[in-house]
PDB file of C-alpha atoms in Angstrom:
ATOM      1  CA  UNK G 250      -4.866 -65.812 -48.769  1.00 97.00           C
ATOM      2  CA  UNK G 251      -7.683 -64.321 -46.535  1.00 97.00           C
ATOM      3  CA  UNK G 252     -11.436 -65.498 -46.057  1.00 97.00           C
ATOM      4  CA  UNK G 253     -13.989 -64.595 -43.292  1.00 98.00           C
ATOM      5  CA  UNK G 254     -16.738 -66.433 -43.336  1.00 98.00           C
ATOM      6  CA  UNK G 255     -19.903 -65.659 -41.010  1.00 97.00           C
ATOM      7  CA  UNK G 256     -23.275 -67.731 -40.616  1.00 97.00           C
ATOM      8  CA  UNK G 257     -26.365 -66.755 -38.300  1.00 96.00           C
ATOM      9  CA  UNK G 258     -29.467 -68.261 -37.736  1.00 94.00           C
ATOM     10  CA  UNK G 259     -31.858 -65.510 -36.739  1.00 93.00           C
ATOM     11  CA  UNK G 260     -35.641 -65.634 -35.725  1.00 95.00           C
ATOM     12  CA  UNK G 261     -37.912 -63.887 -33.877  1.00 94.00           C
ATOM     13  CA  UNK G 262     -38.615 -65.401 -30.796  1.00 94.00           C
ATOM     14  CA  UNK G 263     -42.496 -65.759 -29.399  1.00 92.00           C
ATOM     15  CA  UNK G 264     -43.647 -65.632 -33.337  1.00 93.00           C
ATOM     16  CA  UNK G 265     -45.137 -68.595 -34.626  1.00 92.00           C
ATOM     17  CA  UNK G 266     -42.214 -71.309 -36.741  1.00 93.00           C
ATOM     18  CA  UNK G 267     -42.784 -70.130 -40.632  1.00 91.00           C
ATOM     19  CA  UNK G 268     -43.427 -66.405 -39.821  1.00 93.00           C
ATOM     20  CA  UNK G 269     -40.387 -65.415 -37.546  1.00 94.00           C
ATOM     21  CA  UNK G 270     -37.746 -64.992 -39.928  1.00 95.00           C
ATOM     22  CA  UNK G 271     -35.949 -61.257 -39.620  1.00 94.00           C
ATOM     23  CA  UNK G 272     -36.375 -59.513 -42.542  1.00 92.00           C
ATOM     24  CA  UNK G 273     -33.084 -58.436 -44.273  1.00 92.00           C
ATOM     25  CA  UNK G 274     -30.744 -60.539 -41.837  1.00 94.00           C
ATOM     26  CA  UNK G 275     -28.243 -63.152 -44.319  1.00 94.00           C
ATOM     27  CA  UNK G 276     -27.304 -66.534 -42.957  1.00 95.00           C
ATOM     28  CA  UNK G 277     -24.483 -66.675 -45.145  1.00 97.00           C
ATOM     29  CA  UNK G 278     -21.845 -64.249 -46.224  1.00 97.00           C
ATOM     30  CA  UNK G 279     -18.276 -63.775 -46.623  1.00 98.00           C
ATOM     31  CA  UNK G 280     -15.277 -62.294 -47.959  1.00 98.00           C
ATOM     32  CA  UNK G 281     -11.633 -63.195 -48.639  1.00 98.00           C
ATOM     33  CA  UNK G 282      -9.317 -62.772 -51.253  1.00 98.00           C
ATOM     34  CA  UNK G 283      -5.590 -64.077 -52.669  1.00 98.00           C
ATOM     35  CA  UNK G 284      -2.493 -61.317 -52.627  1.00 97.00           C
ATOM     36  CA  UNK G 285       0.761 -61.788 -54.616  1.00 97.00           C
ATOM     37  CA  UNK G 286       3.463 -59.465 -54.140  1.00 95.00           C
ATOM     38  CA  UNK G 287       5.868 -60.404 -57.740  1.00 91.00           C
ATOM     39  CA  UNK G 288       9.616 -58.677 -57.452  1.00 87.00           C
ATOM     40  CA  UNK G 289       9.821 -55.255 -59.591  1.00 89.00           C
ATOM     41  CA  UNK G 290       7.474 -53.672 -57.384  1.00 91.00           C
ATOM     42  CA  UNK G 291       4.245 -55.725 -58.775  1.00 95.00           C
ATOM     43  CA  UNK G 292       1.556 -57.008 -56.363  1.00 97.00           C
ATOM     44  CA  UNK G 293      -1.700 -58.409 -57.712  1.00 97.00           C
ATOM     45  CA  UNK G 294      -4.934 -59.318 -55.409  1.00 97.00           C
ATOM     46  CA  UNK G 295      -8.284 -60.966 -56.162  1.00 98.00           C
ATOM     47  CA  UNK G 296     -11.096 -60.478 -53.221  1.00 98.00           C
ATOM     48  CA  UNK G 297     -14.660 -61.553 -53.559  1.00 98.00           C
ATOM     49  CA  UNK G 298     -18.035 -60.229 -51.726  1.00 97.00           C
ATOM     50  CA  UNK G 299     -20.568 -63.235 -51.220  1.00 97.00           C
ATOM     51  CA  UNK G 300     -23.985 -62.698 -49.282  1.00 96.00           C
ATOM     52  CA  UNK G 301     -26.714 -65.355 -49.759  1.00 96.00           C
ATOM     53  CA  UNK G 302     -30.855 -64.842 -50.470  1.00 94.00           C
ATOM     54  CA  UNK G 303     -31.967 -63.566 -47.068  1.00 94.00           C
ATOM     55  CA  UNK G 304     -35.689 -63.187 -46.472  1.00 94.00           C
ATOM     56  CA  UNK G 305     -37.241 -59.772 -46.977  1.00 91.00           C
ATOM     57  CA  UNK G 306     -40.142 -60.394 -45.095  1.00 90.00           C
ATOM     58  CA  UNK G 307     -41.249 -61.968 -41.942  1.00 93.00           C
ATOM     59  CA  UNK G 308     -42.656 -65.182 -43.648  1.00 93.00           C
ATOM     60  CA  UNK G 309     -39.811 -65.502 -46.003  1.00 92.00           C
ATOM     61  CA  UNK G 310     -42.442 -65.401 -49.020  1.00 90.00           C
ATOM     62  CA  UNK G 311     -40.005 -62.578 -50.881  1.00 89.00           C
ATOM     63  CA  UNK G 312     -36.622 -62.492 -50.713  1.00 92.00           C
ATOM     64  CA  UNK G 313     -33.475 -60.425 -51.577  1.00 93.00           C
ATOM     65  CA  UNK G 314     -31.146 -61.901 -53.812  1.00 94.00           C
ATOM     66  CA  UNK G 315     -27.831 -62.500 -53.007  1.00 95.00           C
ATOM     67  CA  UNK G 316     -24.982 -61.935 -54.706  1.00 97.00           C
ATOM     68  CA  UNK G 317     -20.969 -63.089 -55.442  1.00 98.00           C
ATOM     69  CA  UNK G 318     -18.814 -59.853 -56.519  1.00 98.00           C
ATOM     70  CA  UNK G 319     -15.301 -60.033 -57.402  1.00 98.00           C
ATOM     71  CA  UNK G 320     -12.953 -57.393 -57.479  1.00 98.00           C
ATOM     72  CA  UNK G 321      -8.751 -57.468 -58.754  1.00 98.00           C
ATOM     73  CA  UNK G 322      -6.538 -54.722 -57.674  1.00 97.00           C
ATOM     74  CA  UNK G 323      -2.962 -54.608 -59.577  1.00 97.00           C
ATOM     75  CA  UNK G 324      -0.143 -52.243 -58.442  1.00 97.00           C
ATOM     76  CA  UNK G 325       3.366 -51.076 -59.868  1.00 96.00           C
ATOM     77  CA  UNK G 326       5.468 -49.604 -57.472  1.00 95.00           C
ATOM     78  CA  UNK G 327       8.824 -48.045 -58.579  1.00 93.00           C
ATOM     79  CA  UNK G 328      10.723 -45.821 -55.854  1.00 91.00           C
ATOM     80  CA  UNK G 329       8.883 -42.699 -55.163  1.00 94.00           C
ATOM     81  CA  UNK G 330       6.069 -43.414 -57.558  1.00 95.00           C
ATOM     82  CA  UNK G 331       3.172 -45.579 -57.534  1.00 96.00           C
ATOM     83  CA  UNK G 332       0.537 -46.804 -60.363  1.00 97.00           C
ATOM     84  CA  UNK G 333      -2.889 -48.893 -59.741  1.00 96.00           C
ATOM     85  CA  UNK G 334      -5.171 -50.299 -61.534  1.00 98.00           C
ATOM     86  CA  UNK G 335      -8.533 -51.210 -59.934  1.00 97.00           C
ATOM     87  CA  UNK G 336     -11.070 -53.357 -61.539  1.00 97.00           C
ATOM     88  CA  UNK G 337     -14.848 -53.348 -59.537  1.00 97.00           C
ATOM     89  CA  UNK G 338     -17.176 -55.900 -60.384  1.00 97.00           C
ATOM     90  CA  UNK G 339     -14.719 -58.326 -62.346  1.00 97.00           C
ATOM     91  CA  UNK G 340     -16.686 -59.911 -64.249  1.00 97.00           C
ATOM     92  CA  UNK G 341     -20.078 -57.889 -64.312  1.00 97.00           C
ATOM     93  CA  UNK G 342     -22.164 -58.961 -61.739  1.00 96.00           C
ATOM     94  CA  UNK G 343     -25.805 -58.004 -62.358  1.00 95.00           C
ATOM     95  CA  UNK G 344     -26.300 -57.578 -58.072  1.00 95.00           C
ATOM     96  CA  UNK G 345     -28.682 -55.410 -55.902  1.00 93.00           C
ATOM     97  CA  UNK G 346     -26.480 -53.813 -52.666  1.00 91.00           C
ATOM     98  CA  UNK G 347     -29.148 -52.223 -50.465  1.00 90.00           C
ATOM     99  CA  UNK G 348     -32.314 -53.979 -50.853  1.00 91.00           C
ATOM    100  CA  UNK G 349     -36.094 -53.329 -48.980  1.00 88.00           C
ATOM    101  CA  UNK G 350     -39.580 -55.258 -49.920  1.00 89.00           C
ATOM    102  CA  UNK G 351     -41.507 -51.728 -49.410  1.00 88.00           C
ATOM    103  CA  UNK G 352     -45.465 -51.371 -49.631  1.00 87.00           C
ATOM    104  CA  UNK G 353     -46.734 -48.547 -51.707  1.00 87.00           C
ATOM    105  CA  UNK G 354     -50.359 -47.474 -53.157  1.00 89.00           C
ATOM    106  CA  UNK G 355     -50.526 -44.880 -56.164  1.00 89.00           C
ATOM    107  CA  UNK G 356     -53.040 -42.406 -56.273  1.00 90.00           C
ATOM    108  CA  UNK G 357     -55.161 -44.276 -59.007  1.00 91.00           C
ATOM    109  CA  UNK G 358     -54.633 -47.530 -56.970  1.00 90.00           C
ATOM    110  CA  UNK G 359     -57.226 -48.884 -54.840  1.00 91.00           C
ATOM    111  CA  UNK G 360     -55.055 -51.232 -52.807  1.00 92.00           C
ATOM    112  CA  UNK G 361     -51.392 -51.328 -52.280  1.00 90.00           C
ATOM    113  CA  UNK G 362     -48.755 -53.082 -53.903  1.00 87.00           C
ATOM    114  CA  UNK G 363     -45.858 -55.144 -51.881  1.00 85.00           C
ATOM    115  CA  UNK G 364     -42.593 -55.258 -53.987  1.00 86.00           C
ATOM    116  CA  UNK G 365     -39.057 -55.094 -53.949  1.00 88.00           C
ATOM    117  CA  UNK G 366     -36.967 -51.884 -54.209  1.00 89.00           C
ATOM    118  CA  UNK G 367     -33.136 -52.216 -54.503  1.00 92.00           C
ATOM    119  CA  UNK G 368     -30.256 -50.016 -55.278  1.00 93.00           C
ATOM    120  CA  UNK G 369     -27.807 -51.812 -58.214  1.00 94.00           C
ATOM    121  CA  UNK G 370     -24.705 -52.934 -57.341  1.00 94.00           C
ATOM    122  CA  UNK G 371     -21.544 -51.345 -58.750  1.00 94.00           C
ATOM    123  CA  UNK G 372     -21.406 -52.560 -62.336  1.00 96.00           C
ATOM    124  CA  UNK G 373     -17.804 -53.371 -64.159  1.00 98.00           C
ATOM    125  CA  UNK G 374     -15.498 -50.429 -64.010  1.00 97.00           C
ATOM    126  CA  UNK G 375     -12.120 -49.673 -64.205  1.00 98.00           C
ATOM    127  CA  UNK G 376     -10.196 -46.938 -62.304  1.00 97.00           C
ATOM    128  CA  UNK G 377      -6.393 -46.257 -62.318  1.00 98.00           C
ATOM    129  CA  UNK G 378      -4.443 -44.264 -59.705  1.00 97.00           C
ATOM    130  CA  UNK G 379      -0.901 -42.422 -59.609  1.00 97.00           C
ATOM    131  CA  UNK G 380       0.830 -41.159 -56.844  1.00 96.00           C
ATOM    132  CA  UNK G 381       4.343 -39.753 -55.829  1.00 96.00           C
ATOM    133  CA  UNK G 382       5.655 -40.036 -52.261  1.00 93.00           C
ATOM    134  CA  UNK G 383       8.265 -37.006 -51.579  1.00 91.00           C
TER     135      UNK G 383
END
């Protein structure tokens, strides 16, 4: 068993209490996991990704969302060869990895519009892997 877990408090300092958060900085995340090496060659492990809701903005009225992400890795090893199977996003997450409150103003737009723009997390998905050592 492994865990890491890391907490910050971050402000801006000189900036008035309410409005000094740092955009984009978590107070809360961590990752760990549980191995299991089995005889025959089998070895199993379970990690997790967790980040908390971190302000996107300097007054903290948006946020990004945080997320908790599992992933299980299972092996077979047998002499020379090896087999894996890797399975991202255990249980199917609906996350956002890099996130960014952005302000942007269409053409047709007479003011601008302050919203979030994300990239989606890795959704469920299984990949397998063989290899041969010689």
């Amino acid at each position: 068993m492994d865990g890491d877990i890391n907490y910050a408090y971050a402000r801006a300092v000189g900036e008035p209490k309410g409005e000094d958060y740092i955009p984009l900085v978590p107070s809360l995340t961590s990752i760990g996991g549980v191995a299991v090496q089995l005889p025959w060659g089998i070895s199993a492990n379970l990690r997790y990704s967790y980040m908390n809701t971190k302000p996107a903005t300097e007054d903290n009225t948006v946020q990004a969302k945080g997320y908790f992400v599992n992933d299980l890795l299972l092996n077979y090893a047998s002499g020379k060869w090896n087999f894996l199977i890797q399975a991202q996003n255990l249980f199917n997450t609906k996350w956002n990895d890099a996130q960014f409150e952005t302000e942007t103003r269409l053409r047709n737009e007479r003011e601008p519009v302050s919203e979030m723009h994300f990239t989606p997390g890795t959704p469920f998905m299984i990949k397998a892997g063989l290899s041969y050592k010689f």
